[in-house]
mmCIF file of C-alpha atoms in Angstrom:
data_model
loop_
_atom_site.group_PDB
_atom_site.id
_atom_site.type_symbol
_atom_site.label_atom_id
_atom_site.label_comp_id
_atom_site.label_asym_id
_atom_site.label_seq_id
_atom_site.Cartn_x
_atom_site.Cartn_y
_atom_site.Cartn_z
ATOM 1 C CA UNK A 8 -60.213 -17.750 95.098
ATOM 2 C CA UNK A 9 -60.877 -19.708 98.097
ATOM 3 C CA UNK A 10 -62.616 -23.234 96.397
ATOM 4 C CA UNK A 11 -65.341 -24.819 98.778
ATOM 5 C CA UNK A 12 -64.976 -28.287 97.198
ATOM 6 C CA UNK A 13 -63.180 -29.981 99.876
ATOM 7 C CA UNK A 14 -62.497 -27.324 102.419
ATOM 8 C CA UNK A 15 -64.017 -27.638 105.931
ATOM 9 C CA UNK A 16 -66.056 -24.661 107.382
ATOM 10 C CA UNK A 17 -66.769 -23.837 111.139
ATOM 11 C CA UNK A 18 -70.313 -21.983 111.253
ATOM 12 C CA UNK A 19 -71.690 -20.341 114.761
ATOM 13 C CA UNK A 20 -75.227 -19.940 114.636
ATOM 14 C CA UNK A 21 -75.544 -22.752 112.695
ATOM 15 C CA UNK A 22 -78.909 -24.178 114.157
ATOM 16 C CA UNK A 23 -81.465 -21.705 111.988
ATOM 17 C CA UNK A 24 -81.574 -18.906 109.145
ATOM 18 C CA UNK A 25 -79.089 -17.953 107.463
ATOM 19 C CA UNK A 26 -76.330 -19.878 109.491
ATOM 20 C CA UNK A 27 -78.339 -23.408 108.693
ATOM 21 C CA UNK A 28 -78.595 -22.258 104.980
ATOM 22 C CA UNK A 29 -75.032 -21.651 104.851
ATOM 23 C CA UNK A 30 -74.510 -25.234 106.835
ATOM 24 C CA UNK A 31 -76.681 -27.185 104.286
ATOM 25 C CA UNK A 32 -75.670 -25.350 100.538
ATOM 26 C CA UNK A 33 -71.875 -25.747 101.743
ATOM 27 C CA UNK A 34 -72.608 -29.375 101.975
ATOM 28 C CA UNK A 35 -74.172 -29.514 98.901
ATOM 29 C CA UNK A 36 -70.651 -28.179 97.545
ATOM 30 C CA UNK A 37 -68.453 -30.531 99.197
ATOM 31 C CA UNK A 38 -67.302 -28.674 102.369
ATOM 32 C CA UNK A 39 -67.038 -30.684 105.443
ATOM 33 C CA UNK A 40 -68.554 -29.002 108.737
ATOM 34 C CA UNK A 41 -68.196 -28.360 112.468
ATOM 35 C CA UNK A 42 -71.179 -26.441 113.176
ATOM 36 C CA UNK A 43 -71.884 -24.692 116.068
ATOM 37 C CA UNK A 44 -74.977 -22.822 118.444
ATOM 38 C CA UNK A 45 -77.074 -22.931 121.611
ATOM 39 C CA UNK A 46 -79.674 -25.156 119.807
ATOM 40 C CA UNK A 47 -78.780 -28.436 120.212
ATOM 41 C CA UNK A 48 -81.962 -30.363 118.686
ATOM 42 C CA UNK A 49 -81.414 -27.285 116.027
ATOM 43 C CA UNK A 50 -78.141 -28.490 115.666
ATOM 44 C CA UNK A 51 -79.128 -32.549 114.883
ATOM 45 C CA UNK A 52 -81.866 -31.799 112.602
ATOM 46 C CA UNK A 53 -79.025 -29.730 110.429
ATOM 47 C CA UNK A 54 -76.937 -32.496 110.816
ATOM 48 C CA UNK A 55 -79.654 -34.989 109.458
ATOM 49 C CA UNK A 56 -80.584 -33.176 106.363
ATOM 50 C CA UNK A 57 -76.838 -33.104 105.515
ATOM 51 C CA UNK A 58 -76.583 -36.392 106.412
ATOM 52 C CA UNK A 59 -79.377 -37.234 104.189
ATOM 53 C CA UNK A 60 -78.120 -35.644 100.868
ATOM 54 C CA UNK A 61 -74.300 -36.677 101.317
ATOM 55 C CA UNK A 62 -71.220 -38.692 102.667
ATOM 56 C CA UNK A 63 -70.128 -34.780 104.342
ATOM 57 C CA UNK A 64 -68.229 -35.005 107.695
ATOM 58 C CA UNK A 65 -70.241 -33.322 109.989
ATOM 59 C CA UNK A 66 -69.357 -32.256 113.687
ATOM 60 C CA UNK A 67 -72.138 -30.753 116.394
ATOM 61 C CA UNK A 68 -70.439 -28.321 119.035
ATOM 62 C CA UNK A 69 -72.972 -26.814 121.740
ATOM 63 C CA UNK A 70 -71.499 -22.886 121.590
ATOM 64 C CA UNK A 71 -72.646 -19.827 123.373
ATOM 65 C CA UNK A 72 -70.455 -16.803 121.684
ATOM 66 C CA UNK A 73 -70.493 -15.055 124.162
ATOM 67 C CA UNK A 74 -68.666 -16.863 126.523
ATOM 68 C CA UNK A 75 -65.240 -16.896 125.118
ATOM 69 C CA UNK A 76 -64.142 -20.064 126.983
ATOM 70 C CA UNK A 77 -66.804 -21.697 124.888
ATOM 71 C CA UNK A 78 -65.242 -20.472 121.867
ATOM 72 C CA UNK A 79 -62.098 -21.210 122.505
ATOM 73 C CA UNK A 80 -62.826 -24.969 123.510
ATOM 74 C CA UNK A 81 -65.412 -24.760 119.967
ATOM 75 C CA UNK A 82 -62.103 -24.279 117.627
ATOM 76 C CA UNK A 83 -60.062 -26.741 119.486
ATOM 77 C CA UNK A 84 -62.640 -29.186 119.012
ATOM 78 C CA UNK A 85 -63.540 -27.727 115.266
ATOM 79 C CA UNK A 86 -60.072 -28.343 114.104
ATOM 80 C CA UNK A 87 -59.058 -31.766 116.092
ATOM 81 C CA UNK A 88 -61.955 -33.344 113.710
ATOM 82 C CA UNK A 89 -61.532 -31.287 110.908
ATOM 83 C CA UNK A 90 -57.463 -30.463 111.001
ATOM 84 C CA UNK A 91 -57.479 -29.089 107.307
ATOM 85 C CA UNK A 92 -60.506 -27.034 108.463
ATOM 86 C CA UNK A 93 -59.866 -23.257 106.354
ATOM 87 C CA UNK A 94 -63.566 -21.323 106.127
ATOM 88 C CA UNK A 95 -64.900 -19.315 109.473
ATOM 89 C CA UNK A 96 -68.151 -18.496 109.652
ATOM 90 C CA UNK A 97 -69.110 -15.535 112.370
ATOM 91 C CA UNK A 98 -72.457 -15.904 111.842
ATOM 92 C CA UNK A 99 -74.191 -16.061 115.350
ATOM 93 C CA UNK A 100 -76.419 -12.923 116.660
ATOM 94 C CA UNK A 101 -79.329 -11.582 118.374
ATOM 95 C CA UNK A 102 -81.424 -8.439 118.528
ATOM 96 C CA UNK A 103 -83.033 -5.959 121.038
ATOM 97 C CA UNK A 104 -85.574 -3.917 120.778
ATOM 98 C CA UNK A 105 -86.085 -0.351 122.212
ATOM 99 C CA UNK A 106 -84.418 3.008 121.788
ATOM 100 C CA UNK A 107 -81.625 3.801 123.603
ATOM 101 C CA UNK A 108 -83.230 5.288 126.887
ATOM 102 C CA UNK A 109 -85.253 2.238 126.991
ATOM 103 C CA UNK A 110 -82.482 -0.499 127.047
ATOM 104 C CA UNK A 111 -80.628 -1.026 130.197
ATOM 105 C CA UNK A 112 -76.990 -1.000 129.838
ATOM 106 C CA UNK A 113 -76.709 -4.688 130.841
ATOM 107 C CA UNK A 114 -79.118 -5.830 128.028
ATOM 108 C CA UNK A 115 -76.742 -3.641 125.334
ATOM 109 C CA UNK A 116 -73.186 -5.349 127.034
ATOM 110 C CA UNK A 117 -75.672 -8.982 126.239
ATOM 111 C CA UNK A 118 -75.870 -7.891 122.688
ATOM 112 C CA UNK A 119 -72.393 -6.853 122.508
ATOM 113 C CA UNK A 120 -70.893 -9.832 124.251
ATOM 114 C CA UNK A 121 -72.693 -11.881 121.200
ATOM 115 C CA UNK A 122 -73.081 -9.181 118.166
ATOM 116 C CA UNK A 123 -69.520 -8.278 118.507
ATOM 117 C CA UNK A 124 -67.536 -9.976 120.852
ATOM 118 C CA UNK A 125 -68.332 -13.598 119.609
ATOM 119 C CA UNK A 126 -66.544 -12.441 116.352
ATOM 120 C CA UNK A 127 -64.193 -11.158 117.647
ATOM 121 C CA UNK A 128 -63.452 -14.398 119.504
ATOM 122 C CA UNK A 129 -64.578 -16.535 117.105
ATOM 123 C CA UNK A 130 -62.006 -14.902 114.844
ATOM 124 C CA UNK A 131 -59.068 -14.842 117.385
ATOM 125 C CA UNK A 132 -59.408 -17.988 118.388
ATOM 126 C CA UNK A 133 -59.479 -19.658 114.118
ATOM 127 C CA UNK A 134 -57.091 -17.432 112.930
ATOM 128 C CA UNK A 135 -53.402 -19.721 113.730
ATOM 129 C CA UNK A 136 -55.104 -22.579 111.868
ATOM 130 C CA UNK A 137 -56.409 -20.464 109.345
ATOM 131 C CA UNK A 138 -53.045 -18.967 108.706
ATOM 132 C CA UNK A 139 -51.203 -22.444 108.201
ATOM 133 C CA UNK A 140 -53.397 -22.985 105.108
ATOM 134 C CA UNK A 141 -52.431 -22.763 101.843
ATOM 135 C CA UNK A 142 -55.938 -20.809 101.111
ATOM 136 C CA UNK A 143 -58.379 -20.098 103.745
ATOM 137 C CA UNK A 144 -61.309 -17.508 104.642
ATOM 138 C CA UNK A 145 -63.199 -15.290 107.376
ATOM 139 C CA UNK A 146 -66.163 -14.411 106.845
ATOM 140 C CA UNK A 147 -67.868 -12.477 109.615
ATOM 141 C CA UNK A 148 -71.171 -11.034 109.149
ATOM 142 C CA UNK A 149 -72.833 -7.654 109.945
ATOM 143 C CA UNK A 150 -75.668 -6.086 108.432
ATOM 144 C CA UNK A 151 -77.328 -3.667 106.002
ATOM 145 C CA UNK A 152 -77.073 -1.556 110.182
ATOM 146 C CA UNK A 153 -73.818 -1.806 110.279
ATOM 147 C CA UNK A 154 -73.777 0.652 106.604
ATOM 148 C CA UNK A 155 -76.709 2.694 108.065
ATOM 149 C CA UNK A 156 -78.538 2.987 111.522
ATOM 150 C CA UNK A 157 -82.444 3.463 112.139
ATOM 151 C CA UNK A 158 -83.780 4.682 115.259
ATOM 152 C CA UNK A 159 -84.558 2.032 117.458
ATOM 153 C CA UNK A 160 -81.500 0.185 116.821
ATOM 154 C CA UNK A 161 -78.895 1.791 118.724
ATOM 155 C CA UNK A 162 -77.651 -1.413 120.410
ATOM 156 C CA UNK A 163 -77.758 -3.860 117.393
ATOM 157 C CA UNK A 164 -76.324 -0.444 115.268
ATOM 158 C CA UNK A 165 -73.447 -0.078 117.249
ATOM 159 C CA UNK A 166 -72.381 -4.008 117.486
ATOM 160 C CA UNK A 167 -72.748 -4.277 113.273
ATOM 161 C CA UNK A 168 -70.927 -1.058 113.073
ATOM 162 C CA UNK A 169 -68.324 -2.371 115.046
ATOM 163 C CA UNK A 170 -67.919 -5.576 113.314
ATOM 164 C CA UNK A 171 -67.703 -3.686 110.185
ATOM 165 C CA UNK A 172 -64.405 -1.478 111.243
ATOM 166 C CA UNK A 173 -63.091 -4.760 112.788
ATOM 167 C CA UNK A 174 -63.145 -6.451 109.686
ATOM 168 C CA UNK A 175 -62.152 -3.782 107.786
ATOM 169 C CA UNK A 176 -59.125 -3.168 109.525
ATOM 170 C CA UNK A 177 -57.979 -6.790 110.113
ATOM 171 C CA UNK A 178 -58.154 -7.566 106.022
ATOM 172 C CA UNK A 179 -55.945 -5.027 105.695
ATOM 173 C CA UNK A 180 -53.791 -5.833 108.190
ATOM 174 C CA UNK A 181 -53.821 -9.132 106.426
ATOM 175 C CA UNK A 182 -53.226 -8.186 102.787
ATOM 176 C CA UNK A 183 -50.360 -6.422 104.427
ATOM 177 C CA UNK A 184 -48.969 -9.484 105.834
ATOM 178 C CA UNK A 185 -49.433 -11.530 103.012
ATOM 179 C CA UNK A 186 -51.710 -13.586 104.650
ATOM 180 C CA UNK A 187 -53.557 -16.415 102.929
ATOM 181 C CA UNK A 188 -55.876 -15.599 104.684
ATOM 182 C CA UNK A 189 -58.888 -13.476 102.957
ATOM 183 C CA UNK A 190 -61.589 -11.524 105.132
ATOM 184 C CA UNK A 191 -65.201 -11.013 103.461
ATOM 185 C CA UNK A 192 -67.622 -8.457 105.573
ATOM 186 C CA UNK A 193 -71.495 -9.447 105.257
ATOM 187 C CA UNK A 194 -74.632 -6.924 105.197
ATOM 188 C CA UNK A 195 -78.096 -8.678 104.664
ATOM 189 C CA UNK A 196 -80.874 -6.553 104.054
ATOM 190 C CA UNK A 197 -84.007 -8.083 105.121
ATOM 191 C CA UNK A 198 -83.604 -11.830 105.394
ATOM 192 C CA UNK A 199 -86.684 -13.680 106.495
ATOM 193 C CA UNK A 200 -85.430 -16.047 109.364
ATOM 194 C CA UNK A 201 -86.460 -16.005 112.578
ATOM 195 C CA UNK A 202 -84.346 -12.752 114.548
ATOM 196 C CA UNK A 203 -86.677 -10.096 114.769
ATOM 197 C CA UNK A 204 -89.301 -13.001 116.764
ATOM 198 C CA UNK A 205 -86.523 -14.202 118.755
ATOM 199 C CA UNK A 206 -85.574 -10.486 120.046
ATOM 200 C CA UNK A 207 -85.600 -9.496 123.292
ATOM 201 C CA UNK A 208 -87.101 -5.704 124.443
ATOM 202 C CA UNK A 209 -85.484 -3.048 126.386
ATOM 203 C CA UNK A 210 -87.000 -2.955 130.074
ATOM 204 C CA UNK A 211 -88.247 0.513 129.520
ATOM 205 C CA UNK A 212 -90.348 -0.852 126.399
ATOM 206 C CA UNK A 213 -94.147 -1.380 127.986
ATOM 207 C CA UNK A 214 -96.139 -1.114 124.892
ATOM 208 C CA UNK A 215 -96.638 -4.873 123.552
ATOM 209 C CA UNK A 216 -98.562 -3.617 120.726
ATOM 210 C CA UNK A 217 -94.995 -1.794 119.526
ATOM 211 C CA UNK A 218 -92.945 -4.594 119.489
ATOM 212 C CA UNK A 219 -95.896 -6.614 117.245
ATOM 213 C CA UNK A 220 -95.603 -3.842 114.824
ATOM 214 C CA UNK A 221 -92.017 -3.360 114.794
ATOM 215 C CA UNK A 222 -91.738 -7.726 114.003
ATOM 216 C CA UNK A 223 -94.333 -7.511 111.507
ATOM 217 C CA UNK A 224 -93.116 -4.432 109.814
ATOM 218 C CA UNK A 225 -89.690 -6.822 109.407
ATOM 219 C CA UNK A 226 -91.548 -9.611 107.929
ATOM 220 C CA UNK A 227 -93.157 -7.190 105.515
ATOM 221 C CA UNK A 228 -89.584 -6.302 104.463
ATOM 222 C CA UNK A 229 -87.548 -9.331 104.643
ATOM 223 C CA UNK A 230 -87.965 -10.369 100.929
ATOM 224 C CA UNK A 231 -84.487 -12.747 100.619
ATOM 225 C CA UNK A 232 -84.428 -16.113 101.459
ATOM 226 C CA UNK A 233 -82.103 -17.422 103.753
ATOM 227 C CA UNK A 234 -81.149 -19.889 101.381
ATOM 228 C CA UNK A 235 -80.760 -17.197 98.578
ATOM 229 C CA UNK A 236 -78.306 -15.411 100.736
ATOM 230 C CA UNK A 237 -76.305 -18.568 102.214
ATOM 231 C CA UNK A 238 -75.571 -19.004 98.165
ATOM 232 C CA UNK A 239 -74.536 -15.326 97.553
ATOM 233 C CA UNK A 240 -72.513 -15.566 100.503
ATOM 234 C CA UNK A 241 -70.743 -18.792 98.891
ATOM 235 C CA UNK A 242 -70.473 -16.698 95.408
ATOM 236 C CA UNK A 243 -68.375 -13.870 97.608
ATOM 237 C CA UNK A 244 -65.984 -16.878 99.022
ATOM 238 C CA UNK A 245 -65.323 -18.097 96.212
ATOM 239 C CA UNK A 246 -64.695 -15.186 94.460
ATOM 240 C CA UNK A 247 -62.908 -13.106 97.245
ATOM 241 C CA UNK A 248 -65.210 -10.214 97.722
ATOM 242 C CA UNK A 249 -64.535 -7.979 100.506
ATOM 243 C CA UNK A 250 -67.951 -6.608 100.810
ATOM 244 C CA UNK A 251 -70.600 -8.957 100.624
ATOM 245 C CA UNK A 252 -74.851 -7.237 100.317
ATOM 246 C CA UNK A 253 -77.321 -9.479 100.088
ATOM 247 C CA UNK A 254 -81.071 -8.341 98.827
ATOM 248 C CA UNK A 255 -81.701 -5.252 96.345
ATOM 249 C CA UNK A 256 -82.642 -3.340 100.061
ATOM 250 C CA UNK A 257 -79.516 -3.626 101.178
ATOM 251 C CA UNK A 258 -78.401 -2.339 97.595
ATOM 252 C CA UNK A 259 -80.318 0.236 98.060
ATOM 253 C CA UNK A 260 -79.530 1.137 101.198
ATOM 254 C CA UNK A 261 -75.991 1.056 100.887
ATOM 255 C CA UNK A 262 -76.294 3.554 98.150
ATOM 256 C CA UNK A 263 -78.529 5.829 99.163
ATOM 257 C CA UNK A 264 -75.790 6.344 102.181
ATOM 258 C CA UNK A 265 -73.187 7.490 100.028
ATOM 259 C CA UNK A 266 -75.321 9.938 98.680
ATOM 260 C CA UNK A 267 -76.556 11.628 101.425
ATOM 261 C CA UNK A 268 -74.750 9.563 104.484
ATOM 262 C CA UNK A 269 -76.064 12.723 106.942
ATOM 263 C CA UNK A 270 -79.469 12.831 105.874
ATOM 264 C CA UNK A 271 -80.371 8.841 104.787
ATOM 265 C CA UNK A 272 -82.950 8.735 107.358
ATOM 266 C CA UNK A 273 -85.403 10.855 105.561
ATOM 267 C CA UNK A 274 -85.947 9.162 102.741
ATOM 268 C CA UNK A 275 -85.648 5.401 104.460
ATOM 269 C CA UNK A 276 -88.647 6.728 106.564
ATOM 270 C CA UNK A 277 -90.234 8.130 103.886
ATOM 271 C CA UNK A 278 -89.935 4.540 101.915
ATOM 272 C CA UNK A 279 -91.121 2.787 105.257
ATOM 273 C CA UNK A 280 -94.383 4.616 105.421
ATOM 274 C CA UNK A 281 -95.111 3.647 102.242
ATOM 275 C CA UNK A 282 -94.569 0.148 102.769
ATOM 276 C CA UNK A 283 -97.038 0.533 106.141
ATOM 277 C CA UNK A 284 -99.462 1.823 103.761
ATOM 278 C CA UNK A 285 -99.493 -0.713 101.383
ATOM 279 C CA UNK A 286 -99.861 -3.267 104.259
ATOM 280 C CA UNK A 287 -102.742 -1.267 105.719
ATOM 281 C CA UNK A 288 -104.308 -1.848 102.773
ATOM 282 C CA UNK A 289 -104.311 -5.079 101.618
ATOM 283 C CA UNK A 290 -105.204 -6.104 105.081
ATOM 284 C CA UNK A 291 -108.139 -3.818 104.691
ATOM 285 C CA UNK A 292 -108.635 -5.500 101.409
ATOM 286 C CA UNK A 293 -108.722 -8.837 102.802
ATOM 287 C CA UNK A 294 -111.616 -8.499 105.160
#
């Protein structure tokens, strides 16, 4: 078990969804913070509200993950003000929009350099402090697309996929070792934050109308809360869970791949065009 009362927790992405959820209910809990992100205004208004509820020691780091110099200089900083400091939060990512043949092949190494790289980093770079603690924790997060894969996601696909078999590998390699350190592996479903609007579109997308439908058929399925899955994220710490879903999609999802892990992407389209339907028609209800 890896308690949150009194630990200290570096978070990337810390400024909005589910990385500011996680920032505010570990507070809540006791855990001091060095939060991290591009944001910094983002950044101070998490600060505040923590600041607001609690006594919590609370440290602002402006972080791009994917520069690795900026990660590196993040967990010296991280652990010179919080040197007992023994929770890692991966948390920071993007998304882009566009099928394969539309995305340039600088926009996917963008993604990567964030998606995947910046936990890799982020982990690297933790991991010596981590390991002098009598308990500590990684928890790097993926997605429901890192268990399945869409069409229209290759780039965003491959990064979660690849953070999956990262993490994977290294809490073995841990367990192995007898590490204190534990690894938990995260896949949201739909979470409603803010991802899908901030995403940025392949260069061979043209059609605007595309990437309105493709945001609002997210929203339509992004049911959990940020703040519902910043505290089922907290249940997995505490209670050591390699495998963290979050949402009954992501449930779903994660079964309906073991059943039929070649041929998923029937019935997930299937199960979309329903839920287009249903949309159709309450906005054809509503006029």
């Amino acid at each position: 078990m890896t308690a949150i009362q009194g630990s200290a927790a570096a978070v990337t992405g810390a400024a909005s969804g589910i990385g500011r959820a996680l920032a505010l209910e570990l507070a809540r809990r006791g855990c001091d913070l060095a939060l991290a992100d591009r944001d910094e205004a983002g950044l101070q208004a998490v600060a505040a509200e923590i600041r607001k509820e609690g006594q919590r020691k609370v440290s602002l780091h402006r972080v791009d993950v994917g520069e690795p110099a900026q990660i590196a200089a993040f967990a010296e900083a991280a652990v010179t003000a919080h040197p007992a400091l023994n929770i890692v939060v991966n948390n920071a990512g993007v998304a882009l929009l566009g099928q394969f043949g539309e995305i340039e092949q600088a926009q996917m190494e963008w993604l990567f350099n964030i998606n995947f790289w910046g936990v890799v980093h982020g982990t690297r770079a933790f991991l010596p402090q981590l390991s002098q603690q009598r308990e500590a924790h990684i928890v790097n997060i993926s997605s429901i697309f890192g268990i399945l894969a869409p069409p229209g996601q290759s780039a965003y696909c491959a990064a979660k996929f690849a953070v999956r078999g990262f993490s994977e590998s290294l809490r073995h390699e841990l367990a192995m070792a007898d590490s204190p350190v534990r690894l938990s592996v995260v896949h949201p479903g739909g979470v409603a934050t803010s991802i899908a609007r901030n995403s940025r579109t392949g260069t061979g997308v043209t059609d605007n109308a595309r990437r309105a439908e493709s945001i609002e058929r997210f929203d339509a399925l992004a049911k959990t809360t940020p703040a519902a899955a910043a505290q089922r994220i907290i249940a997995g710490i505490e209670k050591n869970e390699p495998r963290i879903l979050i949402g009954k999609d992501a449930w779903f999802m994660d079964l309906l791949q073991r059943f039929r892990p070649a041929t998923y992407w029937k019935v997930m389209q299937r199960q979309m065009e329903k839920v287009a339907a249903r949309r159709i028609a309450r906005a054809a209800a509503a006029k």
